[in-house]
Short mmCIF file of C-alpha atoms and ligand atoms in Angstrom, two decimals:
data_model
loop_
_atom_site.label_atom_id
_atom_site.label_comp_id
_atom_site.label_asym_id
_atom_site.label_seq_id
_atom_site.Cartn_x
_atom_site.Cartn_y
_atom_site.Cartn_z
CA MET A 1 -0.12 0.24 0.13
CA LYS A 2 2.75 2.73 1.32
CA LEU A 3 4.75 1.03 -2.06
CA ARG A 4 1.99 2.31 -4.03
CA ARG A 5 1.16 5.75 -2.81
CA TRP A 6 4.97 6.26 -3.23
CA ILE A 7 4.54 5.52 -6.77
CA ALA A 8 1.55 7.41 -6.98
CA THR A 9 3.08 10.49 -5.82
CA GLY A 10 6.25 10.08 -7.45
CA ALA A 11 4.08 9.70 -10.86
CA VAL A 12 2.18 12.93 -9.88
CA ALA A 13 5.39 15.19 -9.13
CA MET A 14 7.00 13.64 -12.66
CA ALA A 15 4.04 14.65 -14.42
CA THR A 16 4.18 18.26 -12.52
CA LEU A 17 7.41 18.95 -13.71
CA ALA A 18 6.22 17.74 -16.94
CA THR A 19 3.83 19.91 -17.24
CA LEU A 20 5.85 23.12 -16.09
CA ASN A 21 8.65 21.68 -18.25
CA ILE A 22 10.94 22.19 -15.32
CA ALA A 23 14.02 20.18 -15.59
CA PRO A 24 15.66 18.84 -12.11
CA ALA A 25 18.21 21.21 -10.89
CA THR A 26 20.85 18.45 -11.71
CA ALA A 27 19.97 18.65 -15.74
CA GLY A 28 22.74 19.72 -17.66
CA ARG A 29 25.23 18.23 -14.85
CA PRO A 30 25.65 14.80 -14.64
CA TYR A 31 23.78 13.88 -11.42
CA ASP A 32 26.44 12.04 -9.25
CA PRO A 33 25.45 10.29 -6.51
CA SER A 34 28.60 10.36 -4.05
CA ASN A 35 29.95 13.50 -5.00
CA GLN A 36 32.86 12.11 -4.29
CA SER A 37 36.51 11.80 -5.70
CA LEU A 38 37.79 9.34 -7.87
CA ARG A 39 40.00 8.04 -5.55
CA ASN A 40 37.43 7.32 -2.62
CA LEU A 41 35.18 5.92 -4.87
CA ALA A 42 37.93 3.43 -5.92
CA MET A 43 38.93 2.51 -2.28
CA ARG A 44 35.02 1.18 -2.34
CA HIS A 45 36.57 -1.55 -4.00
CA GLY A 46 40.64 -1.48 -2.52
CA LEU A 47 41.42 -0.11 -5.71
CA HIS A 48 44.20 2.70 -6.63
CA VAL A 49 43.69 5.41 -9.03
CA GLY A 50 46.50 7.04 -9.95
CA THR A 51 47.88 9.60 -12.42
CA ALA A 52 51.34 10.16 -13.91
CA VAL A 53 52.73 13.64 -12.44
CA ASP A 54 54.58 16.04 -14.26
CA LEU A 55 56.81 17.60 -12.04
CA ALA A 56 57.19 20.92 -13.52
CA ALA A 57 53.22 21.54 -13.79
CA LEU A 58 53.17 20.62 -10.28
CA ASN A 59 55.55 23.20 -8.89
CA ASP A 60 53.62 25.90 -11.33
CA THR A 61 52.60 28.39 -9.10
CA THR A 62 50.55 29.99 -11.32
CA ASP A 63 48.51 26.97 -11.95
CA PRO A 64 47.24 25.52 -8.92
CA ARG A 65 44.74 23.80 -10.11
CA TYR A 66 47.01 21.23 -11.51
CA ARG A 67 48.75 20.27 -7.80
CA GLU A 68 44.97 20.16 -6.52
CA ILE A 69 43.46 17.82 -8.89
CA ALA A 70 46.78 15.67 -8.56
CA GLY A 71 46.68 15.63 -4.94
CA SER A 72 42.75 15.04 -4.56
CA GLU A 73 41.60 12.62 -7.09
CA PHE A 74 44.06 10.51 -6.86
CA SER A 75 45.35 7.85 -4.71
CA SER A 76 48.84 6.88 -6.41
CA VAL A 77 50.93 8.77 -8.29
CA THR A 78 53.84 7.86 -10.92
CA ALA A 79 56.65 10.20 -11.97
CA GLU A 80 56.08 10.67 -15.75
CA ASN A 81 59.73 11.65 -16.09
CA ALA A 82 61.24 12.31 -13.19
CA MET A 83 62.56 9.03 -12.10
CA LYS A 84 64.11 8.24 -15.34
CA TRP A 85 67.62 7.23 -15.90
CA GLU A 86 68.49 10.31 -18.02
CA SER A 87 66.57 12.69 -15.31
CA LEU A 88 68.03 10.80 -12.45
CA GLU A 89 71.87 10.46 -13.74
CA PRO A 90 72.61 12.95 -16.27
CA THR A 91 76.06 13.09 -15.69
CA ARG A 92 77.95 9.84 -14.76
CA GLY A 93 78.18 9.41 -10.91
CA THR A 94 76.03 12.47 -10.04
CA TYR A 95 72.77 12.08 -9.41
CA ASN A 96 69.74 14.47 -9.37
CA TRP A 97 67.49 13.20 -7.14
CA GLY A 98 65.76 16.67 -6.83
CA PRO A 99 62.17 16.42 -8.93
CA ALA A 100 61.83 12.61 -7.85
CA ASP A 101 62.31 13.43 -4.20
CA GLU A 102 59.52 16.21 -4.71
CA LEU A 103 56.84 13.83 -5.70
CA MET A 104 57.59 11.61 -3.18
CA ALA A 105 57.30 14.08 -0.67
CA PHE A 106 54.03 14.97 -2.33
CA ALA A 107 52.84 11.48 -2.04
CA ARG A 108 53.28 11.47 1.60
CA GLN A 109 51.52 15.07 1.88
CA HIS A 110 48.49 13.36 0.28
CA HIS A 111 48.58 10.02 1.46
CA GLN A 112 49.32 8.57 -1.83
CA ARG A 113 51.01 5.44 -2.92
CA VAL A 114 53.85 5.69 -5.59
CA ARG A 115 54.40 3.63 -8.51
CA GLY A 116 58.13 3.79 -9.43
CA HIS A 117 58.87 4.56 -13.14
CA VAL A 118 61.22 3.11 -14.24
CA LEU A 119 64.35 1.04 -13.60
CA VAL A 120 65.14 -0.19 -16.86
CA TRP A 121 63.99 1.04 -20.04
CA HIS A 122 65.81 1.68 -23.62
CA ASN A 123 64.50 5.16 -23.88
CA GLN A 124 65.42 8.41 -21.85
CA LEU A 125 68.71 6.69 -21.30
CA PRO A 126 71.73 9.38 -20.30
CA ALA A 127 73.98 10.36 -23.39
CA TRP A 128 76.71 9.34 -21.59
CA LEU A 129 75.72 5.57 -21.31
CA THR A 130 74.57 5.17 -24.88
CA SER A 131 77.70 6.99 -26.32
CA GLY A 132 80.03 5.34 -24.06
CA VAL A 133 78.44 1.85 -25.38
CA ALA A 134 78.36 3.24 -28.86
CA ASP A 135 82.18 4.04 -28.63
CA GLY A 136 83.56 0.92 -26.80
CA SER A 137 84.45 2.98 -24.25
CA ILE A 138 81.64 0.79 -21.88
CA SER A 139 82.13 -2.52 -22.10
CA THR A 140 79.48 -5.10 -22.27
CA THR A 141 81.07 -6.48 -18.40
CA GLU A 142 80.80 -2.97 -17.27
CA LEU A 143 77.73 -2.14 -19.05
CA ARG A 144 76.14 -4.83 -16.86
CA GLN A 145 77.39 -3.65 -13.46
CA ILE A 146 76.59 -0.26 -14.46
CA LEU A 147 72.84 -1.25 -14.72
CA ARG A 148 73.11 -3.44 -11.51
CA ASP A 149 74.74 -0.28 -9.76
CA HIS A 150 71.82 1.97 -11.02
CA ILE A 151 68.92 -0.45 -10.23
CA THR A 152 70.25 -0.46 -6.45
CA ALA A 153 71.16 3.15 -6.11
CA VAL A 154 67.32 4.23 -7.20
CA VAL A 155 65.44 1.37 -5.61
CA THR A 156 67.84 1.97 -2.44
CA ARG A 157 66.88 5.52 -2.36
CA TYR A 158 63.32 4.95 -1.82
CA LYS A 159 63.35 1.87 -0.02
CA GLY A 160 60.41 0.97 1.42
CA LYS A 161 58.43 3.90 0.15
CA ILE A 162 57.61 2.30 -3.29
CA TRP A 163 54.61 0.34 -3.67
CA GLN A 164 55.16 -0.88 -7.28
CA TRP A 165 58.13 -0.76 -9.27
CA ASP A 166 57.94 -0.84 -13.67
CA VAL A 167 61.55 -2.72 -13.50
CA VAL A 168 61.42 -3.91 -17.10
CA ASN A 169 59.49 -1.65 -19.40
CA GLU A 170 58.72 -2.26 -23.18
CA ALA A 171 61.22 -5.02 -23.67
CA VAL A 172 59.18 -6.63 -26.55
CA SER A 173 59.53 -5.60 -30.02
CA ASP A 174 55.85 -4.83 -32.03
CA PRO A 175 54.54 -6.56 -34.95
CA TRP A 176 55.76 -3.29 -37.25
CA ASP A 177 59.42 -3.68 -36.22
CA THR A 178 61.97 -6.17 -38.11
CA PRO A 179 62.11 -8.87 -37.91
CA SER A 180 58.43 -8.79 -37.39
CA THR A 181 58.13 -11.71 -35.24
CA LEU A 182 57.86 -10.60 -31.86
CA HIS A 183 61.71 -10.59 -29.73
CA TYR A 184 63.30 -9.11 -27.15
CA LYS A 185 64.14 -5.53 -28.83
CA GLY A 186 66.14 -2.38 -27.52
CA PHE A 187 69.13 -1.28 -26.28
CA TRP A 188 69.50 -3.55 -22.91
CA ALA A 189 68.77 -6.83 -25.17
CA GLU A 190 71.09 -5.65 -27.93
CA HIS A 191 73.78 -5.59 -25.66
CA LEU A 192 73.13 -7.69 -22.74
CA GLY A 193 71.07 -10.26 -24.01
CA PRO A 194 67.40 -10.71 -22.63
CA GLY A 195 69.09 -12.19 -19.54
CA TYR A 196 69.07 -8.78 -18.35
CA ILE A 197 65.43 -8.82 -17.36
CA ALA A 198 65.66 -11.37 -14.52
CA ASP A 199 68.53 -9.95 -13.40
CA ALA A 200 66.87 -6.42 -13.39
CA PHE A 201 64.23 -8.35 -11.16
CA ARG A 202 66.55 -10.04 -9.03
CA TRP A 203 68.50 -6.43 -8.40
CA ALA A 204 65.39 -4.77 -7.55
CA ARG A 205 64.31 -7.52 -5.15
CA ALA A 206 67.77 -7.31 -3.11
CA ALA A 207 67.55 -3.76 -2.84
CA ASP A 208 64.08 -3.28 -1.34
CA PRO A 209 62.22 -6.80 -0.70
CA LYS A 210 58.94 -4.79 -0.19
CA ALA A 211 58.04 -3.20 -3.42
CA LEU A 212 56.15 -5.35 -5.89
CA LEU A 213 57.99 -5.57 -9.04
CA PHE A 214 56.20 -5.14 -12.19
CA TYR A 215 57.17 -5.84 -15.75
CA ASN A 216 55.30 -3.00 -17.87
CA ASP A 217 54.45 -2.95 -21.45
CA TYR A 218 51.85 -1.21 -24.12
CA ASN A 219 49.40 -3.28 -26.77
CA ILE A 220 49.10 -6.28 -24.15
CA GLU A 221 45.56 -5.30 -23.38
CA ALA A 222 44.02 -8.57 -24.59
CA PHE A 223 45.20 -11.42 -26.17
CA GLY A 224 45.22 -12.14 -29.90
CA SER A 225 45.98 -15.23 -31.94
CA GLY A 226 47.94 -16.76 -29.10
CA ASN A 227 50.84 -17.58 -31.13
CA PRO A 228 53.84 -15.42 -29.54
CA ALA A 229 55.64 -15.17 -33.27
CA ASP A 230 52.70 -12.25 -33.40
CA ASP A 231 50.68 -11.69 -30.22
CA LYS A 232 52.43 -9.69 -27.95
CA THR A 233 50.29 -10.08 -24.88
CA GLN A 234 51.09 -14.22 -25.34
CA PHE A 235 55.01 -13.29 -25.55
CA VAL A 236 54.53 -11.61 -22.32
CA TYR A 237 52.37 -14.09 -20.69
CA GLU A 238 55.08 -16.68 -21.48
CA MET A 239 57.84 -14.53 -20.69
CA ALA A 240 56.38 -14.15 -17.36
CA ARG A 241 55.53 -17.67 -17.00
CA GLU A 242 59.18 -18.83 -17.67
CA LEU A 243 60.27 -15.89 -14.95
CA ARG A 244 58.15 -17.37 -12.13
CA ALA A 245 59.30 -20.81 -13.00
CA LYS A 246 62.89 -20.05 -12.80
CA GLY A 247 62.06 -18.34 -9.32
CA VAL A 248 62.73 -14.67 -10.74
CA PRO A 249 60.83 -12.29 -8.18
CA ILE A 250 58.13 -10.89 -10.65
CA ASP A 251 54.91 -9.89 -8.95
CA GLY A 252 52.72 -8.16 -11.50
CA ILE A 253 52.46 -7.30 -15.09
CA GLY A 254 51.41 -3.26 -15.88
CA SER A 255 49.44 -3.17 -18.83
CA GLN A 256 49.96 0.78 -19.84
CA GLY A 257 46.45 1.20 -21.71
CA HIS A 258 47.54 3.72 -24.16
CA LEU A 259 44.57 3.47 -26.39
CA GLY A 260 43.04 5.56 -29.65
CA THR A 261 39.47 6.00 -30.62
CA GLN A 262 40.56 5.41 -34.48
CA TYR A 263 41.49 1.97 -33.56
CA GLY A 264 39.17 -1.34 -33.47
CA ASN A 265 39.09 -1.46 -29.78
CA PHE A 266 38.55 -3.99 -27.36
CA ASN A 267 35.26 -5.09 -25.57
CA THR A 268 35.25 -5.47 -21.61
CA PHE A 269 35.26 -9.26 -21.56
CA GLN A 270 38.60 -9.63 -23.89
CA VAL A 271 40.47 -7.45 -21.29
CA SER A 272 39.34 -8.78 -18.17
CA ALA A 273 40.57 -12.25 -19.49
CA ALA A 274 43.70 -11.02 -20.11
CA LEU A 275 44.29 -9.87 -16.61
CA LYS A 276 42.56 -13.38 -15.17
CA LYS A 277 44.91 -14.87 -17.18
CA PHE A 278 47.95 -12.84 -15.83
CA ALA A 279 46.52 -13.30 -12.31
CA GLY A 280 46.18 -17.31 -13.11
CA LEU A 281 50.10 -17.11 -12.80
CA GLY A 282 49.95 -15.60 -9.42
CA LEU A 283 50.59 -12.23 -10.22
CA ALA A 284 49.06 -8.93 -9.35
CA THR A 285 48.05 -6.64 -12.81
CA ALA A 286 47.53 -2.96 -13.14
CA PHE A 287 46.82 -0.32 -15.57
CA THR A 288 49.78 1.88 -15.60
CA GLU A 289 49.56 4.60 -18.53
CA VAL A 290 45.86 5.00 -19.32
CA ASP A 291 44.82 7.52 -21.99
CA VAL A 292 42.78 7.59 -24.99
CA ARG A 293 43.70 9.75 -27.64
CA SER A 294 41.82 10.94 -31.13
CA GLN A 295 42.79 12.11 -34.06
CA LEU A 296 42.41 16.30 -34.33
CA THR A 297 40.83 16.73 -37.80
CA GLU A 298 40.46 20.05 -39.06
CA ALA A 299 37.10 19.79 -38.06
CA VAL A 300 38.34 19.23 -34.62
CA GLN A 301 40.21 21.42 -34.47
CA ALA A 302 37.67 24.02 -35.68
CA GLY A 303 35.45 22.97 -33.05
CA ASP A 304 32.90 21.34 -35.08
CA SER A 305 30.90 19.47 -32.29
CA ALA A 306 29.81 16.90 -34.65
CA GLU A 307 33.08 15.90 -34.93
CA ILE A 308 34.40 16.29 -31.56
CA ASN A 309 31.32 14.96 -29.76
CA PRO A 310 31.96 11.14 -31.26
CA ARG A 311 35.36 11.50 -30.27
CA LEU A 312 35.06 12.19 -26.36
CA GLN A 313 32.21 9.44 -26.44
CA ALA A 314 34.62 6.84 -27.76
CA SER A 315 37.48 7.93 -25.30
CA ALA A 316 34.87 7.81 -22.39
CA ALA A 317 33.98 4.23 -23.68
CA ASN A 318 37.35 3.22 -24.02
CA PHE A 319 38.56 4.16 -20.66
CA SER A 320 35.43 2.69 -19.36
CA VAL A 321 36.15 -1.01 -21.15
CA LEU A 322 39.58 -0.70 -18.91
CA MET A 323 38.26 0.52 -15.89
CA ARG A 324 35.45 -2.04 -15.71
CA ALA A 325 38.50 -5.16 -16.79
CA CYS A 326 40.02 -3.58 -13.88
CA LEU A 327 37.46 -3.99 -11.54
CA SER A 328 36.75 -7.58 -12.48
CA SER A 329 39.77 -9.12 -11.94
CA PRO A 330 40.47 -8.89 -7.84
CA HIS A 331 44.51 -8.86 -8.63
CA CYS A 332 44.01 -5.76 -10.75
CA LEU A 333 45.34 -3.54 -8.00
CA SER A 334 45.60 0.35 -9.61
CA PHE A 335 44.50 2.07 -12.60
CA THR A 336 46.61 5.06 -13.34
CA LEU A 337 46.08 7.41 -15.80
CA TRP A 338 49.04 8.99 -18.13
CA GLY A 339 48.40 12.78 -16.82
CA PHE A 340 44.88 13.80 -16.37
CA ASP A 341 44.48 17.19 -18.34
CA ASP A 342 44.51 17.84 -22.06
CA LYS A 343 47.34 20.35 -21.43
CA HIS A 344 49.89 18.27 -19.87
CA SER A 345 49.01 15.18 -21.86
CA TRP A 346 52.18 13.84 -23.76
CA VAL A 347 49.95 12.86 -26.74
CA PRO A 348 49.65 16.37 -28.93
CA GLY A 349 53.70 16.51 -28.48
CA TRP A 350 54.33 13.29 -29.78
CA PHE A 351 51.58 12.35 -32.36
CA ASP A 352 51.44 15.14 -35.29
CA ASP A 353 51.00 13.65 -38.19
CA PRO A 354 47.94 13.15 -37.95
CA PRO A 355 47.76 15.54 -34.73
CA GLU A 356 46.26 13.87 -31.68
CA GLY A 357 44.83 15.01 -28.48
CA LEU A 358 41.99 15.05 -26.07
CA ALA A 359 43.66 11.88 -24.66
CA THR A 360 42.92 12.37 -20.87
CA VAL A 361 39.91 12.83 -18.68
CA TYR A 362 39.71 16.44 -18.04
CA ASP A 363 40.16 19.01 -20.61
CA GLU A 364 42.56 22.21 -21.17
CA ASN A 365 40.54 24.10 -18.77
CA TYR A 366 40.40 21.21 -15.87
CA GLN A 367 36.88 20.88 -17.04
CA PRO A 368 35.98 16.85 -16.33
CA LYS A 369 35.09 15.32 -19.78
CA LEU A 370 32.66 12.27 -20.48
CA ALA A 371 35.16 9.89 -19.41
CA TYR A 372 35.69 11.51 -16.14
CA HIS A 373 32.18 10.83 -15.27
CA GLU A 374 31.63 7.53 -16.95
CA LEU A 375 34.87 6.33 -14.90
CA LYS A 376 33.11 7.25 -11.76
CA ALA A 377 29.98 5.88 -12.62
CA ASP A 378 31.85 2.41 -13.15
CA LEU A 379 33.03 2.63 -9.46
CA ILE A 380 29.71 3.59 -8.14
CA TYR A 381 27.96 1.23 -10.14
CA SER A 382 29.78 -1.84 -9.34
CA GLY A 383 29.83 -4.47 -6.77
CA PRO A 384 29.22 -8.09 -5.82
CA PRO A 385 28.99 -10.67 -7.57
CA PHE A 386 30.92 -9.74 -10.55
CA VAL A 387 33.17 -7.14 -8.95
CA LEU A 388 34.97 -8.13 -5.86
CA PRO A 389 37.32 -6.46 -3.40
CA ARG A 390 41.05 -6.34 -4.40
CA VAL A 391 43.03 -8.95 -3.16
CA PRO A 392 46.57 -7.59 -1.55
CA HIS A 393 49.58 -9.12 -3.19
CA HIS A 394 52.89 -9.25 -1.20
CA PRO A 395 56.46 -9.59 -2.92
CA ARG A 396 57.46 -13.59 -3.51
CA ARG A 397 60.02 -14.67 -1.09
O1 LIG B 1 55.16 11.19 -20.90
C1 LIG B 1 56.34 10.77 -21.38
C2 LIG B 1 56.83 11.87 -22.42
O2 LIG B 1 56.70 13.25 -21.57
C3 LIG B 1 57.99 11.45 -22.62
O3 LIG B 1 58.63 12.48 -23.54
C4 LIG B 1 58.42 10.45 -23.41
C5 LIG B 1 59.58 9.82 -23.72
O4 LIG B 1 60.30 8.61 -24.15
O5 LIG B 1 57.79 9.16 -22.64
C6 LIG B 1 56.50 9.51 -22.02
O6 LIG B 1 56.12 8.45 -21.28
C7 LIG B 1 56.02 7.00 -22.08
C8 LIG B 1 56.24 6.26 -20.24
O7 LIG B 1 57.73 6.73 -19.85
C9 LIG B 1 56.42 4.42 -20.98
N1 LIG B 1 55.17 4.22 -22.10
C10 LIG B 1 55.08 5.31 -22.89
C11 LIG B 1 54.74 6.77 -22.57
C12 LIG B 1 54.29 7.32 -23.41
O8 LIG B 1 55.42 7.64 -24.73
#
């Protein structure tokens, strides 16, 4: 009886509103029933939502919004560049810890965890290292020792303060490389052979037994053919399985999540399946560098909403696919955006032919985009039985 009366009253109210043509006060703005930050909503699931942080932007006193959002919306931070080798040791033997230390202090102030990025990568290496190897003044034996010393120095500096380290980044080729059969690529594989991967994990573990140690790569969001010769996800899966079988201390797989609306995109179940398969190896997973870029056609640049809106919608849908897949696997521990606003995104500076952008969840004026609201909705409207709390991971002994 009561219920019927409630329904009837509601119906009358709706009819009145319709007659008067009065929209609810929230119309035009999304009705967010929580009015909470991404980080608080994610905590319902034990999930950390993070962002890459540009230290120059963080210190720009003319633009305080950047710092405010970085501190309030996220419970995890990653240095976008400040922990890379060329930033940390631009001159051999002289470390520049300043910017990385600042990020650690910021994280402490804002009760955030830190994903360390990155110990071993073929990009953003200091010139003294690459030129020394190229001109033969650094031998292979010395190079291996230099890598060991670097890992030990950096991990020791932040010992006990880093939640997850990207120990090795982007070690595997892509189908467009030569040869097209997938292989270990880049500076380290060429000079030390693929054994450097296991070494790096062991050296990192020795320096900080408490940090979770990750392998991190792009284009591993979903499995393809299942053949490691052309399916990068399968290649990485087999690499991780072999490392685990040998007792190498790898704890997780970081799937970067750099997507583009111009590509054929994944559905949530495909991405979820990949995360669950990695979890089947006893590994944690994380999305580590999520953004979804779009081509900026002339019409987009001219502000044509008929061109812009489909891109914003496709971008939001892709963010959502990755978020829902992450929620679906209790071993997916964190979801990190590779920057949160279009003003500071790496995308426009990187892709210029054709130009690309619109890749993040806030526009250039820090207005939240559809993607931001959809991520929140994913966090709000999810729970048991298909979304369960995260299972904490501890480093393997
Ligand atoms: O966002 C980073 C950009 O500022 C740098 O110029 C670029 C240099 O290689 O690296 C970008 O970050 C990369 C990350 O460290 C690893 N995965 C790919 C990211 C985007 O290129």
